[in-house]
């Protein structure tokens, strides 16, 4: 029997707060029924737009189960035109790019979506009453900058987060400091997932989680009649890390500008025309984000940029807000340090990451000196090299282990870095802002970068 993956149906609970997404996975003559659920903090509507949002989530969530064995055959019950099939094929190929690279599997293995007849919902119609925004809050500096931007523009907004299990990371404290309501959507993976991943031939790896996050925000926006779903993805999220089988592999592909435009168009065509998904800080480099964030000390003791705090297994989470094992923790330290005094750096991180000998291999890979680049949401090599050289020019942290290592490997260079700094503090050209917010966003970013 040929291996096959099937998207069966989605079911909404009687209180309309919980949705169950059913799948069937056939492998080696065995058939597994799988169900994932999302628990929403508000009742979902009984409207075509809401149904369409759940249809999209049904497809997106299925990628976590499809990838276990990569069946060559895939089936779903929905009517789908060719442009939408192209959208989902793009998600499968590029969203699983890191997964394919890590498992050394060709994209030729992937099943493909195609145009087909099937279950239909009423055509999407715009909700003229939609207003305000939902901001995705991950607890890090990016979403904090985006939140302060929305506040400065007087755009009313709530926060939202998707939590696997009960782990909200620092999002609650960040939302409280930001003084906005936080809507937490609980995600429950099928309990068979971990067991299936131990089967012979099973594979594990990264999925395009920001796609799922964006669609969860869209479903919530429809339920709450919100106009905008706002995320905080900066310019460097579009930069791939490695090539695999002539395909650029980007850990942050579902945070990239190309994907932002694609998802924005797909939501408005296939789900809800009134909902606009966009990144509020797309035109910032990571250096620009760090500079702007440094002006908001109220968040220094509550935020974290360490994704390890969201690990499902509590035993694998760091004891505090940062961990020495996380590439993003070290990256954040390097990016922020030039814009803060030593006391503030210590207040945020609790220890000097640049004086940790255990971080030498990770540091050299972040700097592009040796080893494979970390597949994580980290600063680019030029952003991190510039940040270190700004510290060196200010005669800070010079005697630390990693600054000495940077000097030995010619990462620290005696020259005028002002041209590189000016380029990093310029607004980058790519953006997908709604037209009515463009001027306000640009004025805010330019003013904060010039401070």
Coordinates of C-alpha atoms in Angstrom, one line a residue:
X1 CA 0.0 0.0 0.0
X2 CA 1.3 3.4 -1.0
X3 CA 2.0 5.8 1.9
X4 CA -0.6 8.6 2.0
X5 CA -1.4 11.6 4.0
X6 CA -5.0 12.9 4.2
X7 CA -6.6 16.1 5.5
X8 CA -9.9 14.8 6.8
X9 CA -11.9 17.6 8.4
X10 CA -12.0 20.3 11.1
X11 CA -14.6 20.3 13.9
X12 CA -15.7 23.2 16.1
X13 CA -16.8 22.6 19.7
X14 CA -20.2 23.6 20.9
X15 CA -18.9 26.6 22.8
X16 CA -17.0 27.6 19.5
X17 CA -13.8 28.1 21.4
X18 CA -12.0 24.9 20.4
X19 CA -11.3 23.5 17.0
X20 CA -10.2 20.0 16.2
X21 CA -8.2 19.3 13.0
X22 CA -8.3 15.7 11.9
X23 CA -5.7 13.9 9.7
X24 CA -4.9 10.4 8.6
X25 CA -1.4 9.1 7.9
X26 CA -0.8 5.8 6.2
X27 CA 2.7 4.3 6.4
X28 CA 3.9 0.7 6.0
X29 CA 0.4 -0.7 5.9
X30 CA -0.4 1.1 9.1
X31 CA -3.0 3.8 9.4
X32 CA -2.8 6.5 12.1
X33 CA -5.7 8.8 12.9
X34 CA -4.3 12.1 14.1
X35 CA -6.0 15.2 15.7
X36 CA -4.5 18.5 16.7
X37 CA -6.6 21.2 18.5
X38 CA -6.5 24.9 19.0
X39 CA -8.2 26.5 22.0
X40 CA -9.2 30.1 21.3
X41 CA -9.8 32.7 24.1
X42 CA -13.0 34.0 22.4
X43 CA -15.9 32.2 20.6
X44 CA -15.3 31.8 16.9
X45 CA -18.0 33.1 14.5
X46 CA -20.3 30.9 12.4
X47 CA -19.5 32.8 9.2
X48 CA -17.9 31.9 5.8
X49 CA -14.8 34.0 6.6
X50 CA -14.3 32.1 9.9
X51 CA -14.7 28.8 8.1
X52 CA -12.2 29.8 5.5
X53 CA -9.7 30.8 8.2
X54 CA -10.1 27.3 9.8
X55 CA -9.7 25.6 6.4
X56 CA -6.4 27.4 5.9
X57 CA -5.3 26.4 9.4
X58 CA -6.3 22.8 8.7
X59 CA -3.9 22.7 5.7
X60 CA -1.1 24.6 7.5
X61 CA -1.1 22.5 10.7
X62 CA -1.0 19.3 8.7
X63 CA 2.6 20.0 7.7
X64 CA 3.8 18.8 11.1
X65 CA 2.3 15.4 10.6
X66 CA 2.9 15.1 6.8
X67 CA 6.7 15.6 7.3
X68 CA 7.2 12.6 9.5
X69 CA 7.4 10.2 6.6
X70 CA 6.9 12.5 3.6
X71 CA 4.2 10.4 1.8
X72 CA 4.3 10.7 -2.0
X73 CA 0.5 10.9 -2.0
X74 CA -1.6 13.6 -0.3
X75 CA -5.4 14.2 -0.4
X76 CA -7.7 16.9 1.0
X77 CA -11.5 17.6 0.7
X78 CA -11.4 21.2 -0.4
X79 CA -12.0 22.9 -3.7
X80 CA -8.7 24.6 -4.7
X81 CA -7.8 26.7 -7.7
X82 CA -4.4 26.7 -9.4
X83 CA -3.0 29.9 -7.7
X84 CA -3.9 28.6 -4.3
X85 CA -2.3 25.2 -5.1
X86 CA 0.8 27.1 -6.1
X87 CA 0.8 29.0 -2.8
X88 CA 0.7 25.8 -0.7
X89 CA 3.3 24.1 -2.9
X90 CA 5.5 27.0 -2.2
X91 CA 4.9 26.6 1.5
X92 CA 5.7 22.9 1.3
X93 CA 8.9 23.4 -0.6
X94 CA 10.4 26.5 1.0
X95 CA 8.7 26.2 4.4
X96 CA 10.2 22.7 4.7
X97 CA 13.5 23.8 3.2
X98 CA 15.5 23.6 6.4
X99 CA 13.8 20.2 7.2
X100 CA 14.9 18.8 3.9
X101 CA 18.4 20.1 4.3
X102 CA 18.8 18.8 7.8
X103 CA 17.5 15.3 6.8
X104 CA 19.4 15.4 3.5
X105 CA 16.2 14.8 1.5
X106 CA 15.4 16.1 -2.0
X107 CA 12.3 18.3 -2.5
X108 CA 11.4 15.8 -5.2
X109 CA 10.0 13.6 -2.3
X110 CA 7.3 16.1 -1.5
X111 CA 3.7 15.5 -2.5
X112 CA 2.1 18.4 -4.4
X113 CA -1.2 20.2 -4.3
X114 CA -3.1 20.7 -7.5
X115 CA -6.3 22.3 -8.8
X116 CA -9.3 20.3 -7.8
X117 CA -13.0 20.3 -7.1
X118 CA -14.3 19.7 -3.6
X119 CA -15.9 21.3 -0.5
X120 CA -16.6 25.0 -0.9
X121 CA -17.5 27.9 1.3
X122 CA -19.3 31.1 0.4
X123 CA -17.0 33.6 -1.3
X124 CA -15.2 35.9 1.1
X125 CA -16.8 39.3 1.7
X126 CA -15.2 42.2 3.5
X127 CA -16.4 43.1 7.0
X128 CA -16.9 46.9 6.9
X129 CA -16.9 47.0 10.7
X130 CA -13.3 45.6 11.1
X131 CA -11.0 48.0 12.9
X132 CA -7.9 48.0 15.0
X133 CA -5.1 45.5 15.1
X134 CA -3.8 42.3 16.6
X135 CA -0.1 42.3 17.3
X136 CA 1.8 39.0 17.5
X137 CA 3.8 39.1 20.8
X138 CA 6.6 36.7 21.1
X139 CA 8.2 38.4 24.2
X140 CA 11.2 39.7 22.2
X141 CA 12.6 43.1 21.2
X142 CA 11.1 43.0 17.7
X143 CA 7.4 42.8 18.8
X144 CA 8.1 45.4 21.5
X145 CA 9.3 47.8 18.9
X146 CA 6.3 47.0 16.7
X147 CA 4.0 47.6 19.7
X148 CA 5.5 50.9 20.6
X149 CA 5.2 51.9 17.0
X150 CA 1.4 51.1 16.9
X151 CA 1.0 53.0 20.2
X152 CA 2.7 56.1 18.7
X153 CA 0.4 55.9 15.7
X154 CA -2.7 55.6 17.9
X155 CA -3.6 52.4 16.3
X156 CA -5.8 50.5 18.9
X157 CA -4.5 46.9 19.3
X158 CA -4.5 43.8 21.3
X159 CA -1.8 41.2 21.6
X160 CA -2.0 37.6 20.7
X161 CA 0.3 34.6 21.2
X162 CA 0.1 30.9 20.2
X163 CA 1.2 28.6 23.1
X164 CA 2.0 25.0 22.6
X165 CA 0.9 23.5 25.9
X166 CA 0.8 26.1 28.6
X167 CA 4.1 27.8 27.9
X168 CA 3.7 31.5 27.2
X169 CA 7.3 32.5 27.7
X170 CA 7.6 36.2 28.6
X171 CA 4.6 37.3 26.5
X172 CA 2.4 37.9 29.5
X173 CA 4.8 40.2 31.2
X174 CA 5.6 42.0 27.9
X175 CA 1.9 42.6 27.2
X176 CA 1.4 43.8 30.7
X177 CA 4.3 46.3 30.4
X178 CA 2.9 47.3 27.0
X179 CA -0.5 47.8 28.7
X180 CA -2.5 45.8 26.1
X181 CA -4.8 42.8 26.4
X182 CA -3.2 39.5 25.4
X183 CA -5.2 36.7 23.7
X184 CA -3.5 33.4 24.2
X185 CA -4.4 30.6 21.7
X186 CA -3.6 27.2 23.1
X187 CA -2.2 24.6 20.7
X188 CA -2.3 20.9 21.5
X189 CA -0.4 18.5 19.2
X190 CA -1.5 15.0 18.7
X191 CA 0.0 12.8 21.5
X192 CA 1.0 10.2 18.9
X193 CA 3.5 12.7 17.3
X194 CA 6.4 12.0 19.6
X195 CA 5.9 8.2 19.4
X196 CA 5.7 8.3 15.6
X197 CA 8.9 10.2 15.4
X198 CA 10.7 7.3 16.9
X199 CA 9.6 4.9 14.2
X200 CA 12.1 3.6 11.6
X201 CA 12.3 6.1 8.7
X202 CA 10.7 8.9 10.6
X203 CA 12.1 12.4 10.3
X204 CA 12.1 15.4 12.5
X205 CA 12.8 19.1 11.9
X206 CA 11.7 22.6 11.4
X207 CA 8.3 23.7 10.1
X208 CA 7.2 27.2 8.9
X209 CA 5.8 28.1 12.4
X210 CA 5.3 31.8 11.4
X211 CA 2.9 30.7 8.8
X212 CA 0.8 28.9 11.4
X213 CA 1.2 31.9 13.8
X214 CA 0.0 34.3 11.0
X215 CA -3.1 32.1 10.3
X216 CA -3.9 31.8 13.9
X217 CA -3.8 35.6 14.1
X218 CA -6.1 35.8 11.1
X219 CA -8.7 33.4 12.6
X220 CA -8.6 35.5 15.7
X221 CA -8.9 38.8 13.8
X222 CA -12.0 37.5 12.0
X223 CA -13.6 36.5 15.3
X224 CA -12.7 39.9 16.9
X225 CA -13.4 42.0 13.7
X226 CA -9.9 43.3 13.6
X227 CA -8.5 45.0 10.5
X228 CA -4.8 44.3 10.9
X229 CA -2.7 41.2 11.8
X230 CA 0.7 42.7 12.7
X231 CA 3.9 40.8 13.1
X232 CA 7.5 42.0 13.7
X233 CA 9.8 40.6 11.1
X234 CA 12.9 42.7 10.2
X235 CA 14.7 42.9 6.9
X236 CA 17.4 40.2 7.7
X237 CA 14.6 37.6 8.0
X238 CA 14.7 37.4 4.2
X239 CA 18.3 36.3 4.1
X240 CA 18.9 32.5 3.5
X241 CA 21.6 30.7 5.5
X242 CA 22.7 27.8 3.1
X243 CA 21.9 26.3 -0.3
X244 CA 20.6 22.7 -0.6
X245 CA 20.0 21.1 -4.0
X246 CA 20.0 24.5 -5.7
X247 CA 17.4 25.8 -3.3
X248 CA 18.2 28.6 -0.8
X249 CA 17.4 27.4 2.7
X250 CA 16.2 30.1 5.1
X251 CA 15.3 29.2 8.7
X252 CA 13.1 32.3 8.7
X253 CA 11.5 31.7 5.4
X254 CA 8.0 32.2 6.8
X255 CA 9.2 35.5 8.2
X256 CA 10.7 36.6 4.9
X257 CA 9.4 39.5 2.8
X258 CA 8.5 37.3 -0.1
X259 CA 6.3 35.1 2.1
X260 CA 4.8 38.1 3.8
X261 CA 3.5 39.4 0.5
X262 CA 2.3 35.9 -0.5
X263 CA 0.4 35.3 2.7
X264 CA -1.0 38.8 2.7
X265 CA -2.5 38.3 -0.8
X266 CA -3.7 34.8 0.0
X267 CA -5.6 35.9 3.2
X268 CA -7.3 38.7 1.3
X269 CA -8.3 36.5 -1.7
X270 CA -9.2 33.3 0.1
X271 CA -10.1 34.1 3.7
X272 CA -11.1 37.7 4.5
X273 CA -10.6 40.7 2.2
X274 CA -10.7 43.1 5.2
X275 CA -7.8 41.5 7.1
X276 CA -4.3 42.9 6.2
X277 CA -1.3 40.8 7.4
X278 CA 2.0 42.7 7.5
X279 CA 5.2 43.3 9.4
X280 CA 5.5 46.7 11.0
X281 CA 9.3 46.7 11.1
X282 CA 10.2 45.1 7.8
X283 CA 12.4 48.1 6.8
X284 CA 14.6 47.7 9.9
X285 CA 17.9 45.8 10.1
X286 CA 18.6 43.9 13.3
X287 CA 20.9 46.8 14.2
X288 CA 18.1 49.3 13.7
X289 CA 15.8 47.2 15.9
X290 CA 18.4 47.0 18.6
X291 CA 19.0 50.8 18.6
X292 CA 15.2 51.6 18.8
X293 CA 14.6 49.0 21.5
X294 CA 17.4 50.4 23.7
X295 CA 15.2 53.5 24.3
X296 CA 12.5 51.4 26.1
X297 CA 14.0 50.4 29.5
X298 CA 10.7 49.5 30.9
X299 CA 11.0 46.2 29.1
X300 CA 14.6 45.4 30.0
X301 CA 13.7 43.0 32.8
X302 CA 10.7 41.3 31.2
X303 CA 11.6 40.5 27.6
X304 CA 13.6 37.6 26.1
X305 CA 14.8 36.8 22.6
X306 CA 15.6 33.2 23.5
X307 CA 13.3 30.8 21.7
X308 CA 14.3 28.0 24.0
X309 CA 11.9 29.3 26.7
X310 CA 9.0 28.1 24.4
X311 CA 10.2 24.5 24.4
X312 CA 7.4 22.0 25.0
X313 CA 9.4 19.9 27.5
X314 CA 9.8 22.0 30.7
X315 CA 13.1 20.2 31.5
X316 CA 14.6 21.6 28.3
X317 CA 13.7 25.2 29.0
X318 CA 16.3 27.6 30.4
X319 CA 16.1 28.4 34.1
X320 CA 15.8 32.2 33.3
X321 CA 15.2 34.3 30.3
X322 CA 18.4 33.4 28.5
X323 CA 20.5 30.3 27.8
X324 CA 24.1 29.8 26.8
X325 CA 23.0 27.1 24.3
X326 CA 20.8 29.4 22.3
X327 CA 22.4 31.2 19.2
X328 CA 19.7 33.8 19.5
X329 CA 20.7 34.7 23.1
X330 CA 24.3 35.4 22.0
X331 CA 23.2 37.2 18.9
X332 CA 20.9 39.4 20.9
X333 CA 23.7 40.3 23.4
X334 CA 26.0 41.3 20.6
X335 CA 23.4 43.4 18.8
X336 CA 22.1 45.2 21.9
X337 CA 25.4 45.9 23.7
X338 CA 26.6 48.8 21.6
X339 CA 23.4 50.8 22.3
X340 CA 23.3 50.2 26.1
X341 CA 25.7 51.0 29.0
X342 CA 27.3 48.0 30.8
X343 CA 24.8 48.2 33.7
X344 CA 21.8 47.9 31.4
X345 CA 23.4 45.0 29.6
X346 CA 23.9 43.2 32.9
X347 CA 20.4 44.1 34.0
X348 CA 19.0 42.4 30.9
X349 CA 21.2 39.3 30.5
X350 CA 22.5 38.7 34.0
X351 CA 25.9 37.6 32.8
X352 CA 28.5 38.6 30.2
X353 CA 28.0 36.4 27.2
X354 CA 31.2 37.7 25.6
X355 CA 33.2 36.2 28.5
X356 CA 32.0 32.6 28.1
X357 CA 34.7 30.3 26.7
X358 CA 32.1 27.6 26.0
X359 CA 30.6 29.8 23.3
X360 CA 33.7 29.9 21.1
X361 CA 32.4 27.5 18.4
X362 CA 29.0 29.2 18.3
X363 CA 30.6 32.6 18.2
X364 CA 32.8 31.7 15.3
X365 CA 29.9 30.3 13.3
X366 CA 27.8 33.4 14.0
X367 CA 30.7 35.5 12.7
X368 CA 31.0 33.4 9.5
X369 CA 34.6 32.4 10.4
X370 CA 34.1 28.6 10.7
X371 CA 31.4 26.0 11.0
X372 CA 27.9 26.0 9.5
X373 CA 25.7 29.1 10.2
X374 CA 23.2 28.5 13.0
X375 CA 19.7 27.8 11.7
X376 CA 18.0 30.2 14.0
X377 CA 16.6 33.8 14.0
X378 CA 19.9 35.5 14.5
X379 CA 21.6 38.6 13.1
X380 CA 23.4 38.4 9.8
X381 CA 27.2 38.3 9.7
X382 CA 27.5 41.9 8.7
X383 CA 25.2 43.0 11.4
X384 CA 27.0 41.1 14.1
X385 CA 30.5 42.1 12.9
X386 CA 29.5 45.7 12.8
X387 CA 28.1 45.5 16.4
X388 CA 31.4 43.9 17.7
X389 CA 33.4 46.6 16.0
X390 CA 31.3 49.4 17.5
X391 CA 32.0 47.9 20.9
X392 CA 35.8 47.7 20.1
X393 CA 35.8 51.4 19.0
X394 CA 34.2 52.3 22.3
X395 CA 36.9 50.3 24.1
X396 CA 34.3 48.1 25.8
X397 CA 34.5 44.4 26.6
X398 CA 38.0 44.3 25.1
X399 CA 39.4 41.8 27.6
X400 CA 36.6 39.3 27.2
X401 CA 37.2 35.8 25.8
X402 CA 35.1 36.3 22.7
X403 CA 36.3 39.8 21.9
X404 CA 39.9 38.5 22.1
X405 CA 38.8 35.6 19.8
X406 CA 37.3 38.1 17.4
X407 CA 40.6 40.0 17.2
X408 CA 42.6 36.8 16.6
X409 CA 40.3 36.0 13.7
X410 CA 40.4 39.5 12.2
X411 CA 36.7 40.1 12.9
X412 CA 37.7 43.2 14.8
X413 CA 39.3 45.6 12.2
X414 CA 40.8 49.0 12.9
X415 CA 38.9 51.3 10.5
X416 CA 36.1 53.8 10.3
X417 CA 32.8 51.9 10.5
X418 CA 30.5 54.9 10.1
X419 CA 29.6 54.1 6.5
X420 CA 28.5 50.5 7.5
X421 CA 26.6 51.9 10.5
X422 CA 24.8 54.5 8.4
X423 CA 23.8 51.8 6.0
X424 CA 22.4 49.6 8.8
X425 CA 20.4 52.5 10.2
X426 CA 18.8 53.3 6.8
X427 CA 15.3 52.1 6.1
X428 CA 15.4 49.1 3.8
X429 CA 13.3 49.3 0.7
X430 CA 11.0 46.3 1.0
X431 CA 7.7 46.7 2.9
X432 CA 4.1 45.5 2.6
X433 CA 2.5 48.2 4.8
X434 CA -1.2 49.1 4.2
X435 CA -1.3 52.4 2.4
X436 CA -3.1 54.2 5.2
X437 CA -0.3 53.5 7.7
X438 CA 2.8 53.9 5.5
X439 CA 3.5 57.6 6.2
X440 CA 3.1 57.2 10.0
X441 CA 5.2 54.0 10.1
X442 CA 8.0 55.6 8.1
X443 CA 8.0 58.8 10.1
X444 CA 8.2 56.8 13.4
X445 CA 11.1 54.6 12.2
X446 CA 13.1 57.4 10.7
X447 CA 12.7 59.6 13.9
X448 CA 13.7 56.8 16.2
X449 CA 16.7 55.8 14.1
X450 CA 17.9 59.4 14.0
X451 CA 17.9 59.8 17.8

